[in-house]
Structure formats: structure tokens, C-alpha cells
Short mmCIF file of C-alpha atoms in Angstrom, two decimals:
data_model
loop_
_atom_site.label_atom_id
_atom_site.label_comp_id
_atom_site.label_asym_id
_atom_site.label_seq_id
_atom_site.Cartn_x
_atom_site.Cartn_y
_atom_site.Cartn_z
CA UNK A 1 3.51 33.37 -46.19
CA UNK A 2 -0.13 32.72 -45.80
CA UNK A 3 -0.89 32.51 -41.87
CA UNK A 4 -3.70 30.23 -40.91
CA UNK A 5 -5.53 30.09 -37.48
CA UNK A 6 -6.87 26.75 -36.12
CA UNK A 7 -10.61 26.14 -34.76
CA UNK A 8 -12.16 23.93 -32.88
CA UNK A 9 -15.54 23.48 -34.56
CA UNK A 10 -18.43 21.30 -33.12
CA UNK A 11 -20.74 19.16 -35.29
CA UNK A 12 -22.40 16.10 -33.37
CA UNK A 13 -20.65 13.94 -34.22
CA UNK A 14 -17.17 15.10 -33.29
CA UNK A 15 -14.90 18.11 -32.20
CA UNK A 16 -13.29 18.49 -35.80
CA UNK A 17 -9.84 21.02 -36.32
CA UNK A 18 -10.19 23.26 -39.58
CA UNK A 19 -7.54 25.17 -41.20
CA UNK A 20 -8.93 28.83 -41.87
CA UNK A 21 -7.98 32.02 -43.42
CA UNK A 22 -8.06 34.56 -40.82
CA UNK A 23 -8.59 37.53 -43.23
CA UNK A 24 -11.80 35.82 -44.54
CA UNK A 25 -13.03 33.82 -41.47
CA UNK A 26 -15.22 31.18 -43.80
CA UNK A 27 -14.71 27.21 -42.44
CA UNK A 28 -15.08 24.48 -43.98
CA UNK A 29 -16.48 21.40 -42.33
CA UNK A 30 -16.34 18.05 -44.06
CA UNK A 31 -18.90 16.60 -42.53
CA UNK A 32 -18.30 13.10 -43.25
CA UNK A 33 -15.25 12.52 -41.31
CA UNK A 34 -17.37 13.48 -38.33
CA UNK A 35 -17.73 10.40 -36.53
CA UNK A 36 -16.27 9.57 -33.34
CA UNK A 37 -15.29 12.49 -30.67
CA UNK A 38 -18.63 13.16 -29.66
CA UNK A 39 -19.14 9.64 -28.51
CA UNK A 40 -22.72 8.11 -27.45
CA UNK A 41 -23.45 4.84 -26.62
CA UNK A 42 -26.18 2.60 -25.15
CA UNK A 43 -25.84 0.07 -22.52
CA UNK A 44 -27.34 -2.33 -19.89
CA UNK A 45 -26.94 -1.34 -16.39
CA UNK A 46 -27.12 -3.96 -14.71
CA UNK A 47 -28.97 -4.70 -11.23
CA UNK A 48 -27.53 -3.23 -8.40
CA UNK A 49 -24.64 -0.84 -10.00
CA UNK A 50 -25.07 2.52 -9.23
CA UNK A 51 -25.34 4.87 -12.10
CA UNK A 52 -22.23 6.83 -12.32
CA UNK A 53 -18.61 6.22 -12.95
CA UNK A 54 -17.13 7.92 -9.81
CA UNK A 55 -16.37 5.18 -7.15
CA UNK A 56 -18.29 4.34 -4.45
CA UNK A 57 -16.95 2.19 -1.11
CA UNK A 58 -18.56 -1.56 -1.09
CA UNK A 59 -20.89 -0.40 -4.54
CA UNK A 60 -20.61 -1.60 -7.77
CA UNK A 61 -20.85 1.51 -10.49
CA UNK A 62 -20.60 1.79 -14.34
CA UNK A 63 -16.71 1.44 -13.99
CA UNK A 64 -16.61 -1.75 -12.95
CA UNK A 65 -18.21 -2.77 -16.51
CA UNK A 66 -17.78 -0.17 -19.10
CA UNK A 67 -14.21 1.40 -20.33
CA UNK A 68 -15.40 5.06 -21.79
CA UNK A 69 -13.88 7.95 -22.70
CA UNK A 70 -13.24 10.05 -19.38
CA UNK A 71 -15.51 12.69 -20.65
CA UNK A 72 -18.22 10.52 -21.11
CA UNK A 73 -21.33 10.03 -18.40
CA UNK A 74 -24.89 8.86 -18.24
CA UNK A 75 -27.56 10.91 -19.53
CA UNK A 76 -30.04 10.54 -16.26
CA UNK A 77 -30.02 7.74 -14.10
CA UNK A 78 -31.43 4.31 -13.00
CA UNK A 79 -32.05 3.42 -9.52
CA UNK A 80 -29.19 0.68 -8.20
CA UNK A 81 -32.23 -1.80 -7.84
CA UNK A 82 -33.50 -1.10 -11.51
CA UNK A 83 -31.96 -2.71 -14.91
CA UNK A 84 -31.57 -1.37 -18.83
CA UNK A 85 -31.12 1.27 -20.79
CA UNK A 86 -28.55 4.15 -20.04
CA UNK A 87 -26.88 6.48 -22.65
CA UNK A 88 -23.84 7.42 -22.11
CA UNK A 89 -22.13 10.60 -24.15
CA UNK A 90 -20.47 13.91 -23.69
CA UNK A 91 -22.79 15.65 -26.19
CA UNK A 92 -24.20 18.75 -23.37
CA UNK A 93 -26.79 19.62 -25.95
CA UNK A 94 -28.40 16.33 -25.77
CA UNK A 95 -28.32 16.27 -21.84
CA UNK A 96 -30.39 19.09 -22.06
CA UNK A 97 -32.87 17.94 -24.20
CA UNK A 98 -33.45 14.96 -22.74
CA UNK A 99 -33.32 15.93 -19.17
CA UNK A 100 -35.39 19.18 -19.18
CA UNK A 101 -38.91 18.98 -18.30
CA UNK A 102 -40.06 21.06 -21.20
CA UNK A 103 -38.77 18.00 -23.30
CA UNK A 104 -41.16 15.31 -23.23
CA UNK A 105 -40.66 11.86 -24.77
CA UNK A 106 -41.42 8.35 -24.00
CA UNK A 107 -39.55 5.67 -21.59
CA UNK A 108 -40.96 2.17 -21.56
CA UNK A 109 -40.48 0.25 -18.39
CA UNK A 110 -40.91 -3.67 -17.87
CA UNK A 111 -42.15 -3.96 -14.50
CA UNK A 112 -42.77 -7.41 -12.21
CA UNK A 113 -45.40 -6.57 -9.77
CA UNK A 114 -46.04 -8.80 -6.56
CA UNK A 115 -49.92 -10.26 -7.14
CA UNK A 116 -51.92 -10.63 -9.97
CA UNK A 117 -52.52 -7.08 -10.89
CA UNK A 118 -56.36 -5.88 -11.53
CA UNK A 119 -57.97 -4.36 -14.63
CA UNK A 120 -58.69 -1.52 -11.85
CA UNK A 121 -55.50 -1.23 -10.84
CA UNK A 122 -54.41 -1.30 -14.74
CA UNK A 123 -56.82 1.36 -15.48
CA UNK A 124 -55.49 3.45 -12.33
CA UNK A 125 -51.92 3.40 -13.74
CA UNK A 126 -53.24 4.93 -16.96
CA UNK A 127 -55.29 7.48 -15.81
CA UNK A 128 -52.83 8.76 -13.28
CA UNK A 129 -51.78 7.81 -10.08
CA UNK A 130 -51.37 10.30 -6.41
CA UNK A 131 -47.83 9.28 -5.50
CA UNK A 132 -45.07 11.57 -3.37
CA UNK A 133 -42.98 13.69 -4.61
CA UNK A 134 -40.27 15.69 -2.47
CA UNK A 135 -42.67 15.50 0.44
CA UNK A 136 -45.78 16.95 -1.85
CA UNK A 137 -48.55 14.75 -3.73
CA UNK A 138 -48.18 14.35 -7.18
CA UNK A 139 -50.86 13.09 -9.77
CA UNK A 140 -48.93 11.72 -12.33
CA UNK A 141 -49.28 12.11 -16.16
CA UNK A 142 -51.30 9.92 -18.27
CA UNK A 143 -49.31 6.58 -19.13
CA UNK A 144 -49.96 3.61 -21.88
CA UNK A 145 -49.77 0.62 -19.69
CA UNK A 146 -50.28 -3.10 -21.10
CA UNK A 147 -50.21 -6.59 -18.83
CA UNK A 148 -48.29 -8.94 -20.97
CA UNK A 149 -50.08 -12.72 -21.29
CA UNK A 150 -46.53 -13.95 -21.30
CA UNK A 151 -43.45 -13.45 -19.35
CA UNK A 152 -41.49 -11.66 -21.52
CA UNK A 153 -37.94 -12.90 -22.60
CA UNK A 154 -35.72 -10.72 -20.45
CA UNK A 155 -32.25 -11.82 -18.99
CA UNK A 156 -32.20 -13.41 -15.79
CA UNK A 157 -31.69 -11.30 -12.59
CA UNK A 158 -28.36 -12.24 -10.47
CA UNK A 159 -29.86 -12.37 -7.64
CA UNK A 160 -33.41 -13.68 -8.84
CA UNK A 161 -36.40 -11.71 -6.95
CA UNK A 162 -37.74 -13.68 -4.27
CA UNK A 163 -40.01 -16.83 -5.79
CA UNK A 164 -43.08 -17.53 -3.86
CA UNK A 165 -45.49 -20.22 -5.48
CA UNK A 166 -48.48 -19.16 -4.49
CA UNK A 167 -48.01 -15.62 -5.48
CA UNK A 168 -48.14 -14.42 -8.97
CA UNK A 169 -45.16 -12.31 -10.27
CA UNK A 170 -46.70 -10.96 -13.50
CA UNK A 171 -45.14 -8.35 -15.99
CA UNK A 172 -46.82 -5.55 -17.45
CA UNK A 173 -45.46 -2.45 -19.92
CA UNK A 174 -45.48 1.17 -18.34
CA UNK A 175 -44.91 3.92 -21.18
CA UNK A 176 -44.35 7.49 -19.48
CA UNK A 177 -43.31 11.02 -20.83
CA UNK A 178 -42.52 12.11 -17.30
CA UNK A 179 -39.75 10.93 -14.63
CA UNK A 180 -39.87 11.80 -11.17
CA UNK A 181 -37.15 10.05 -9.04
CA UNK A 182 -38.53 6.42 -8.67
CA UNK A 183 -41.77 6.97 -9.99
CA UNK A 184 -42.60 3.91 -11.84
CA UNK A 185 -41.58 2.10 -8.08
CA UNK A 186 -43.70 4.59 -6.21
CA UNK A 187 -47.20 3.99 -9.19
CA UNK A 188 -47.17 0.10 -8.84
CA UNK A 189 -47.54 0.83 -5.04
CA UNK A 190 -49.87 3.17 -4.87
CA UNK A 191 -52.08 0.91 -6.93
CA UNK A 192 -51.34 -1.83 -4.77
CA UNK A 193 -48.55 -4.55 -6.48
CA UNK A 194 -45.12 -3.12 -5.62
CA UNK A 195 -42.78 -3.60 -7.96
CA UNK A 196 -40.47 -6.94 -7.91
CA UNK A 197 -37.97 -5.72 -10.46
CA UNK A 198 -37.87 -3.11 -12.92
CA UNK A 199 -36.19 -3.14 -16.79
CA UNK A 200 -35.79 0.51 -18.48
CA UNK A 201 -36.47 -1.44 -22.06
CA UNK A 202 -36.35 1.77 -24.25
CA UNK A 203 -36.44 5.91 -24.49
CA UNK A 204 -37.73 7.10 -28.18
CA UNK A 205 -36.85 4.72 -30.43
CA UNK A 206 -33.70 3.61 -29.05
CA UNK A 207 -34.18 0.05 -27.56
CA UNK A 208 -32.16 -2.41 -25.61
CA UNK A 209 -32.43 -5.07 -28.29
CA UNK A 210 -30.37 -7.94 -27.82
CA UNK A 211 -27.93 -6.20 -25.15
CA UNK A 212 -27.43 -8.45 -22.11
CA UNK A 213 -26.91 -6.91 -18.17
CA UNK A 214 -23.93 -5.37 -18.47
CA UNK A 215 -23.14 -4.78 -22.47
CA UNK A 216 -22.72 -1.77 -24.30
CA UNK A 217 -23.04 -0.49 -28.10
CA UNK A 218 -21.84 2.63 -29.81
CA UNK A 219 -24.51 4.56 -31.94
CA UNK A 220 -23.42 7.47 -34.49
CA UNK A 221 -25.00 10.84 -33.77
CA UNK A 222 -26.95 10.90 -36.58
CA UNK A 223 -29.39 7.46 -35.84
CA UNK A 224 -29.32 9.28 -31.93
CA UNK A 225 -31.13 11.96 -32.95
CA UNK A 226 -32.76 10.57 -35.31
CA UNK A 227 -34.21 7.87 -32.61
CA UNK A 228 -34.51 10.57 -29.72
CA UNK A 229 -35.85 12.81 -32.05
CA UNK A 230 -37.07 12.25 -35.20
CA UNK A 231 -34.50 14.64 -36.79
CA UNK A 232 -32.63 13.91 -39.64
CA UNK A 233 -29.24 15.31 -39.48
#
């Protein structure tokens, strides 16, 4: 009787079990049925719920909103006072690549600043900015920054930032390939319009869309890396 051993083989999509030979050792991997152990999704966090699924006493966190597998978590964070995009998956390989400093790639923020915000100040932003870091000055990296004409359409804040008339609240786009721990926050003040309230819109290509505060998609490996990435896998 032909004995078979079982493996465990990882594709990125999914832990998959393969019969083998043991006297030969060749797998087979049917690739299209992998779809749905590795898990990743995208959601909303919303304003003021901490980013992490372990509980907190008298905090909101991403328990209170999202039912995931146990082995899935966050890939980075968001503040509690900042809003958007989080992915969530238990794929280690792309933890590492999109955590480690040697990795670069985009994040777009929509920030509200407090005062109409200069062309200077604008221009500062882009060209780098002296904020603190850990205690130690930091110049940050270049940035792509844009001051919409238009509030964007973004869902409304529960609670709303504080509305004072004679003030104005405008929005602008911050695009960074760096992310020291509130460092978008720590920018608008250094140029002088702290930030009212703070949307992670995208990372890559992978983009809130239509998600509301709060809501959360499932994505297949493959468009995830091909998003993050550019690969085609």
C-alpha cells in the first residue's frame, strides 16, 4: 500500500494540504483553489478606535466593528484620533514589506488644517519639514502635497471637529513614502495649521473607495500585491 505524507504548503493566497509521495518528494499545488486562508482585507477605522483587536478598558478597538479570523491583525496602525485605511491579514511576508523602512511606497492622507494654509507653508510641506522624532529632529522626506479648491466628499466625523465661522478649516492632500509615528500631525504644525482631522485615503493603489467609517472589504492576494506592488502573481 502506497503511503502518502501530508504538507502544509503556503501560496498567498491560502495554507493548502497536498497529498505527496514520500519516496519522490515532488508537490503539486493547484493554484486555483487558493483563495481564502491567507485572508486580507481593507477597512475604515473609524475615529477614535484604537487600532488593534485586543481590548482596552473605556476604548473602542477594531473588535467592536470587525468579526476576523483570530489570526488576523492590522498591518501598521492609525492614531485613535485619525480615520481610513487599515489592512488587515495574517500574510507575515507582507507585514514585512510594508512595514520595513527599506520598503518605500506611498500613503495619501486627507488632512483639515485650522487656518487658511499658505502657498509657503504648502511649499514647506513639500520640501521637508524639521519635526521630532523620539526626542531627536527629523527633516522629513520630500512629499507631493495639493490644497483641494473643494471640500472633498468624505463621511462625516461623529463627533464633528470643532466649527468656528470665522476660521477656515480647509483640506489639502499629503502623499508620503515615509511614516514616523504621527508625522503627518506633527508637519501641519510645524508649518503652522495643526491638523483638525486626518483620513488615511489610500497606500499604493489600494484606496478606500466607497467604504464608510467602520466597513470592511475582502481583497484576493493576487489584486494585493498587485496594488501594493505592482507584481503580478
Amino acid at each position: 500500500m502506497l503511503s502518502v505524507k501530508v504538507f502544509l504548503i503556503l501560496c498567498r493566497e491560502i495554507y493548502f494540504p497536498v497529498l505527496t509521495n514520500p519516496s519522490i518528494y515532488k508537490v503539486s499545488l493547484l493554484r486555483d483553489f487558493c483563495f481564502y486562508m491567507i485572508r486580507y482585507f481593507i477597512i475604515y477605522k473609524p475615529y477614535l478606535v484604537l487600532s488593534q483587536f485586543s481590548p482596552v478598558h473605556g476604548k473602542q478597538t477594531l473588535a467592536d466593528f470587525f468579526d476576523v479570523p483570530r489570526d488576523v491583525y492590522p498591518v501598521g496602525r492609525l492614531d485613535h484620533d485619525s480615520e481610513g485605511l487599515l489592512i488587515l491579514t495574517n500574510d507575515t511576508q507582507l507585514n514585512h514589506r510594508l512595514l520595513h523602512p527599506k520598503f518605500a511606497h506611498e500613503r495619501e492622507y486627507w488632512v483639515q488644517v485650522d487656518g487658511a494654509i499658505t502657498l509657503q507653508a504648502l511649499t514647506n510641506l513639500e520640501a521637508g519639514i524639521d519635526i521630532n522624532v523620539d526626542g531627536k529632529i527629523h527633516r522629513t522626506s520630500p512629499a507631493r502635497v495639493h490644497l483641494f479648491s473643494e471640500e472633498p466628499d468624505v463621511p462625516e466625523r461623529n463627533p464633528p471637529i470643532r466649527y468656528r465661522k470665522e476660521i477656515p478649516a480647509p483640506w489639502i492632500s499629503m502623499i508620503l513614502n515615509e511614516g514616523k509615528n504621527r508625522q503627518v500631525r506633527k508637519m501641519t504644525a510645524a508649518a503652522g495649521f495643526p491638523t483638525l482631522r486626518l483620513i488615511r485615503r489610500r497606500i499604493e493603489e489600494i484606496d478606500l473607495v466607497d467604504l464608510q467609517p467602520g466597513a470592511i472589504r475582502e481583497l484576493s492576494g493576487r489584486i494585493v500585491y498587485q496594488k501594493l506592488f505592482h507584481e503580478k502573481k
